[in-house]
Coordinates of C-alpha atoms in Angstrom, one line a residue:
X1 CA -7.0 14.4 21.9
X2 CA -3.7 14.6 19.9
X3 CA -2.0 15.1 23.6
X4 CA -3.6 11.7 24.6
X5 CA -2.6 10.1 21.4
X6 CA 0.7 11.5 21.3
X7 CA 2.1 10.0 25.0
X8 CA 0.7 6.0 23.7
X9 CA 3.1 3.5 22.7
X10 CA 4.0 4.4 18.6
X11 CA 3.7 0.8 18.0
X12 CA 0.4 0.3 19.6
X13 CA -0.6 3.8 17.5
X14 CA 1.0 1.7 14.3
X15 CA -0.9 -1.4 15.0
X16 CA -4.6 0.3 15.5
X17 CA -3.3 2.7 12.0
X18 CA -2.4 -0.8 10.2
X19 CA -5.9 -2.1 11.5
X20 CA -7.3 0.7 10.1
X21 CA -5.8 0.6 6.4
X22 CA -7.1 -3.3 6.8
X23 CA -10.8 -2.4 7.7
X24 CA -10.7 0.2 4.7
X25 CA -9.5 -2.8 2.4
X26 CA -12.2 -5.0 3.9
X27 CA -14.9 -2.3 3.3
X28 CA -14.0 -2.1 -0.5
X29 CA -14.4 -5.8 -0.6
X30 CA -18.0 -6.1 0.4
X31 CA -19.0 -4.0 -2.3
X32 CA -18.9 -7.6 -3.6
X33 CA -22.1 -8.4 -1.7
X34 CA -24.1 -5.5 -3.9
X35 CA -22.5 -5.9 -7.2
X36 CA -21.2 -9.1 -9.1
X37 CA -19.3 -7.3 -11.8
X38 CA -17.0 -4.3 -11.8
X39 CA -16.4 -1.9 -14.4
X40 CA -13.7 -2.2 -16.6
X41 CA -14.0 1.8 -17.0
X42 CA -14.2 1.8 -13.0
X43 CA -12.1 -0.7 -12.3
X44 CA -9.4 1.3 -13.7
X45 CA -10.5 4.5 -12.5
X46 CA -10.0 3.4 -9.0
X47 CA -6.4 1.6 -9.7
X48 CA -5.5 4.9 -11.3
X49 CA -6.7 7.1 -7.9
X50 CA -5.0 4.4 -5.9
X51 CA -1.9 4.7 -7.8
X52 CA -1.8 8.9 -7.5
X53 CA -2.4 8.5 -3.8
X54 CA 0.3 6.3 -2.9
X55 CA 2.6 8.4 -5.3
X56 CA 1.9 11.6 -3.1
X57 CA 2.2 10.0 -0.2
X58 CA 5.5 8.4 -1.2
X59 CA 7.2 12.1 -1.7
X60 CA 5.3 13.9 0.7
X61 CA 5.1 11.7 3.4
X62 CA 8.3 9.3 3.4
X63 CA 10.8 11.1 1.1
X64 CA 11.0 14.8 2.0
X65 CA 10.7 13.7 5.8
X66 CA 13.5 11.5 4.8
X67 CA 15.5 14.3 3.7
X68 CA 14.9 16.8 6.1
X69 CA 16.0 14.4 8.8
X70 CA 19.2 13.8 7.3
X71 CA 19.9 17.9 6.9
X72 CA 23.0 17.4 9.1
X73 CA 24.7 15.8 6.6
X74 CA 24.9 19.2 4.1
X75 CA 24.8 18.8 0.3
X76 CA 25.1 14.8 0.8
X77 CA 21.3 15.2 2.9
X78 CA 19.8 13.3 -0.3
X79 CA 22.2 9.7 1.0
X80 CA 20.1 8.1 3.2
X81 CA 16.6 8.7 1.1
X82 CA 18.4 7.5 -2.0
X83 CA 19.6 4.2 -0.8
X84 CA 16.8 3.6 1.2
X85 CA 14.5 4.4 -1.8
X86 CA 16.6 2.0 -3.9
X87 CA 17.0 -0.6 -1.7
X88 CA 12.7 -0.6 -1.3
X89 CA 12.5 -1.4 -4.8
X90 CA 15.2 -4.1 -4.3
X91 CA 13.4 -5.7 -2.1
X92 CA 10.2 -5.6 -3.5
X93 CA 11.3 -7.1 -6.2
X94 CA 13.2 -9.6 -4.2
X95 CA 10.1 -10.7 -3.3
X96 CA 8.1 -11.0 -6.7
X97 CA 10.7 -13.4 -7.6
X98 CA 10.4 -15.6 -4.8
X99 CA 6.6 -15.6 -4.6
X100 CA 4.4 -17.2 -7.0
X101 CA 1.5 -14.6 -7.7
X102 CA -0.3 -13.3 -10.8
X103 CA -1.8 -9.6 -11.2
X104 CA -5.1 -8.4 -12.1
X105 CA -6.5 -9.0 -15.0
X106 CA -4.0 -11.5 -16.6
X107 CA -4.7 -15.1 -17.8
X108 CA -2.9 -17.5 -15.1
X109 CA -0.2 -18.6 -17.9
X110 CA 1.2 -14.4 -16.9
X111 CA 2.3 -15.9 -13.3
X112 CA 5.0 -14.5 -11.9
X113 CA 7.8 -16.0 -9.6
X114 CA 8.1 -19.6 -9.2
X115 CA 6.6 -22.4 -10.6
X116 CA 3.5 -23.5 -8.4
X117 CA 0.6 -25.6 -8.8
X118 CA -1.4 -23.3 -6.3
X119 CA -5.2 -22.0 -8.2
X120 CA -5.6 -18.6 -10.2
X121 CA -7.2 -17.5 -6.9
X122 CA -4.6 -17.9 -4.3
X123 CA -2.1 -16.7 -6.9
X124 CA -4.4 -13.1 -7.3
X125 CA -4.5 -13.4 -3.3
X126 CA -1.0 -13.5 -3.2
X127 CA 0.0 -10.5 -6.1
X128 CA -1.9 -8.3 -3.7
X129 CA -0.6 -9.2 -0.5
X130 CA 2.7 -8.9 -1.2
X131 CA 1.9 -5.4 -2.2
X132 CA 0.1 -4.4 0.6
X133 CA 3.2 -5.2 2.4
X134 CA 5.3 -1.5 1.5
X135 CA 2.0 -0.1 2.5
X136 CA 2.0 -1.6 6.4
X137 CA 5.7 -0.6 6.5
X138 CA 5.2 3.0 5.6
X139 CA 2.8 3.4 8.3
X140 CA 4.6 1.7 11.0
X141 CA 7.5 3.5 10.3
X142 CA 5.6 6.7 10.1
X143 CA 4.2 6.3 13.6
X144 CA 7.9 4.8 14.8
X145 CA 8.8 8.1 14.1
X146 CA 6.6 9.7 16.8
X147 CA 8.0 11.0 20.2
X148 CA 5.9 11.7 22.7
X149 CA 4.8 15.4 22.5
X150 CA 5.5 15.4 18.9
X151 CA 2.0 16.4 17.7
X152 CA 3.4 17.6 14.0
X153 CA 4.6 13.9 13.5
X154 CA 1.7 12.4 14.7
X155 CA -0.8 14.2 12.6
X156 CA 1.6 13.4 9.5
X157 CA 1.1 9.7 10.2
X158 CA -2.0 10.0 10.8
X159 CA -2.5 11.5 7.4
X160 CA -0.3 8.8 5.9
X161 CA -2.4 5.8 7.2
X162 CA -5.4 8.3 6.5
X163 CA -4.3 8.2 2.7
X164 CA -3.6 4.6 2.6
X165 CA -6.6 3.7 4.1
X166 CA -8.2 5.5 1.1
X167 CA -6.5 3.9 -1.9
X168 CA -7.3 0.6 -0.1
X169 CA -10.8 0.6 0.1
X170 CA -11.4 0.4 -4.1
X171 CA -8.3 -1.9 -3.7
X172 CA -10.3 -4.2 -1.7
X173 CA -12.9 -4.2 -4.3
X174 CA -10.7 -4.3 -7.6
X175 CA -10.3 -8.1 -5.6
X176 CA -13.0 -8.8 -4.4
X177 CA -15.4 -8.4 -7.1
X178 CA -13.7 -9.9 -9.9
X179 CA -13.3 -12.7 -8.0
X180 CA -17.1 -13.1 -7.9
X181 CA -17.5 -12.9 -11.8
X182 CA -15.3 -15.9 -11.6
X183 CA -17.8 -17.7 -9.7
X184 CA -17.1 -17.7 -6.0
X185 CA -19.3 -17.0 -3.4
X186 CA -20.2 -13.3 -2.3
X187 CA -18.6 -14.6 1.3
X188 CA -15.6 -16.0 -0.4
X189 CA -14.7 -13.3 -2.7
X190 CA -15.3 -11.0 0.7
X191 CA -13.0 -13.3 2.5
X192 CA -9.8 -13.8 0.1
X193 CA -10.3 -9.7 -0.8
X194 CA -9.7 -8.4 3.1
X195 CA -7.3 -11.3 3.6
X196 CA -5.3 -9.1 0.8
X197 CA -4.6 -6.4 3.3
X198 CA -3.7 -9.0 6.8
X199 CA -0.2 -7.9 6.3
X200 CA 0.0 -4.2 6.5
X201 CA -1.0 -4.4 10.7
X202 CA 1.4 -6.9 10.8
X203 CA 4.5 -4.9 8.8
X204 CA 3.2 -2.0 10.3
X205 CA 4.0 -3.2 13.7
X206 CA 7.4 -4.8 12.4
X207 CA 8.0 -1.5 10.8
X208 CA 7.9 0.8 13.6
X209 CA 9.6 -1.6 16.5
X210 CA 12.8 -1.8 14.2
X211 CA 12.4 2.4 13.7
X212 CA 12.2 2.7 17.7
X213 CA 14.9 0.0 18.1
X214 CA 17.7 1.7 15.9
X215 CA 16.2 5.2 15.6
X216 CA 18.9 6.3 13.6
X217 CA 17.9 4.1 10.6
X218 CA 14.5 6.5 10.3
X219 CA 15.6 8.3 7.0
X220 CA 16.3 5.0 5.5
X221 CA 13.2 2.7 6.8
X222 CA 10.9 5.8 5.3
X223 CA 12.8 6.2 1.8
X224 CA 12.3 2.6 1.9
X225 CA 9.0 2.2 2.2
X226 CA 8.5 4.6 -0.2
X227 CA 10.6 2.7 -2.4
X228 CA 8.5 -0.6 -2.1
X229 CA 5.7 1.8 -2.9
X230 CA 6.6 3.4 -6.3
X231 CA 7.8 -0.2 -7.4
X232 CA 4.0 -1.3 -6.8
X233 CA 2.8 1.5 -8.9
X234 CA 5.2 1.5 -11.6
X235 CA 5.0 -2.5 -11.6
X236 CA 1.5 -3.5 -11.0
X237 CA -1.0 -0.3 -10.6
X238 CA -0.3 2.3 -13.5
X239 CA -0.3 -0.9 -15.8
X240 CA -3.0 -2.0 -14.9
X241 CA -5.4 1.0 -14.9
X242 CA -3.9 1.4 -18.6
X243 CA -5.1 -2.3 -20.0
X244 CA -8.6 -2.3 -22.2
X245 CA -9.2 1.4 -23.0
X246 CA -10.1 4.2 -20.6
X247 CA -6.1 5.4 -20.5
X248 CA -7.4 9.1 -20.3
X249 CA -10.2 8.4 -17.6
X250 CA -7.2 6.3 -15.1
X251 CA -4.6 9.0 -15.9
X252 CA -7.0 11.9 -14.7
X253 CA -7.7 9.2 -11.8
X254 CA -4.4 9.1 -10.4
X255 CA -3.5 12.9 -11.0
X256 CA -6.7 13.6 -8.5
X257 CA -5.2 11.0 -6.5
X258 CA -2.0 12.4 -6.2
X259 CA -3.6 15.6 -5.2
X260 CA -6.2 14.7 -2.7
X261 CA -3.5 13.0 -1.0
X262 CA -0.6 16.2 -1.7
X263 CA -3.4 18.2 -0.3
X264 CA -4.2 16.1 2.9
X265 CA -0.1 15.6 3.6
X266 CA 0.4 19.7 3.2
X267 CA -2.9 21.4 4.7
X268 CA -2.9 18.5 7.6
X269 CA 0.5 17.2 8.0

């Protein structure tokens, strides 16, 4: 099977990974259509697990590939996944300024970026789409990577989108379902959740065309996705898990997240 995979186009492999990650986010949001509330204790448990996972797969699957691949260059190997790291985080916050969004769990007087008129609902919409973007870049890139016959690269990015697709799926519902104690519709809430995730196919396709277009911009385009990724966690994620008690239960959360995914990247990848 992995010889079959292997000889497809990476970015058709990196479109039906990002389509993945997206139906994992879409199944967390219908939790919504069995419970109208989420616990705050669970709520924070999974932002925590989500937050380890995409920690993990930051080092293990972006970084150190990073690093490896730029071995040529001797004690100066660590260049390329610095600035790309760097410049991730840049970006990503290049982008919270220019957006108006507002994050979990805040009152819509917290919103971020510029001044808007648009509703408490779009603005949540927005917070997590933005995020989702590092996310759809990572996996494109990962699957950019892969050259035909390359099965070791193509069961890493497999693992990637693998791990992704599991910190998205209590994403999806740490949207959804608030969004219905606010007082939308099960079908709304279900809507604007998965609608969260619509841009990780779409960067993940961006992300590896550009990696197969100027292949020697790899180490960079993987440090910076990993980049965009910590500045989520460190930003928006960790935070949040932390806000209304529970700080021990989303701590051991994201440590378990960090290994399920250091185990999946080393055993499978």
């Amino acid at each position: 099977m992995l010889g079959t995979l292997s000889t497809l186009n990476p970015v058709f492999l990196a479109l039906l990974a990002g389509l993945f990650t997206w139906g994992c986010t879409a199944a967390g949001a219908a939790l919504v259509f069995f419970f109208k509330n989420l616990d705050k204790k669970m709520a924070n448990v999974m932002l925590g697990f989500a937050a380890g996972v995409m920690i993990a797969a930051s080092f293990w699957s972006l970084i150190a590939p990073a690093i490896e691949m730029s071995a040529h260059l001797g004690k100066l190997s660590f260049v390329p996944a610095l600035v790309g790291f760097l410049l991730g985080g840049a970006f990503l916050r290049l982008v919270d300024r220019v957006t108006p969004h507002l994050h979990l769990g805040m009152p819509v007087t917290d919103k971020e970026g510029p001044k808007t008129h648009l509703r408490k609902t779009f603005l949540l919409v927005l917070s997590i789409t933005i995020h989702n973007i590092p996310e759809g870049a990572a996996v494109g890139v990962a699957f950019g990577a892969v050259v035909a016959g390359q099965h070791e690269l193509l069961i890493a990015a497999m693992v990637l989108a693998f791990g992704i697709g599991i910190q998205n799926f209590p994403e999806g519902a740490a949207v959804s379902i608030p969004l219905r104690g606010e007082g939308f519709s099960r079908t709304k809430s279900f809507w604007y959740g998965q609608m969260s995730a619509i841009v990780e196919p779409i960067f993940a396709v961006i992300g590896a065309y550009l990696v197969i277009l100027v292949t020697p911009i790899l180490p960079y385009a993987l440090s910076f996705a990993a980049g965009a990724m910590i500045f989520v966690v460190i930003e928006e994620l960790i935070p949040e898990s932390q806000r209304e008690g529970s700080t021990d239960l989303a701590t051991a959360a994201t440590m378990v997240g960090f290994s399920v995914m250091m185990m999946l990247d080393v055993a499978l990848g």
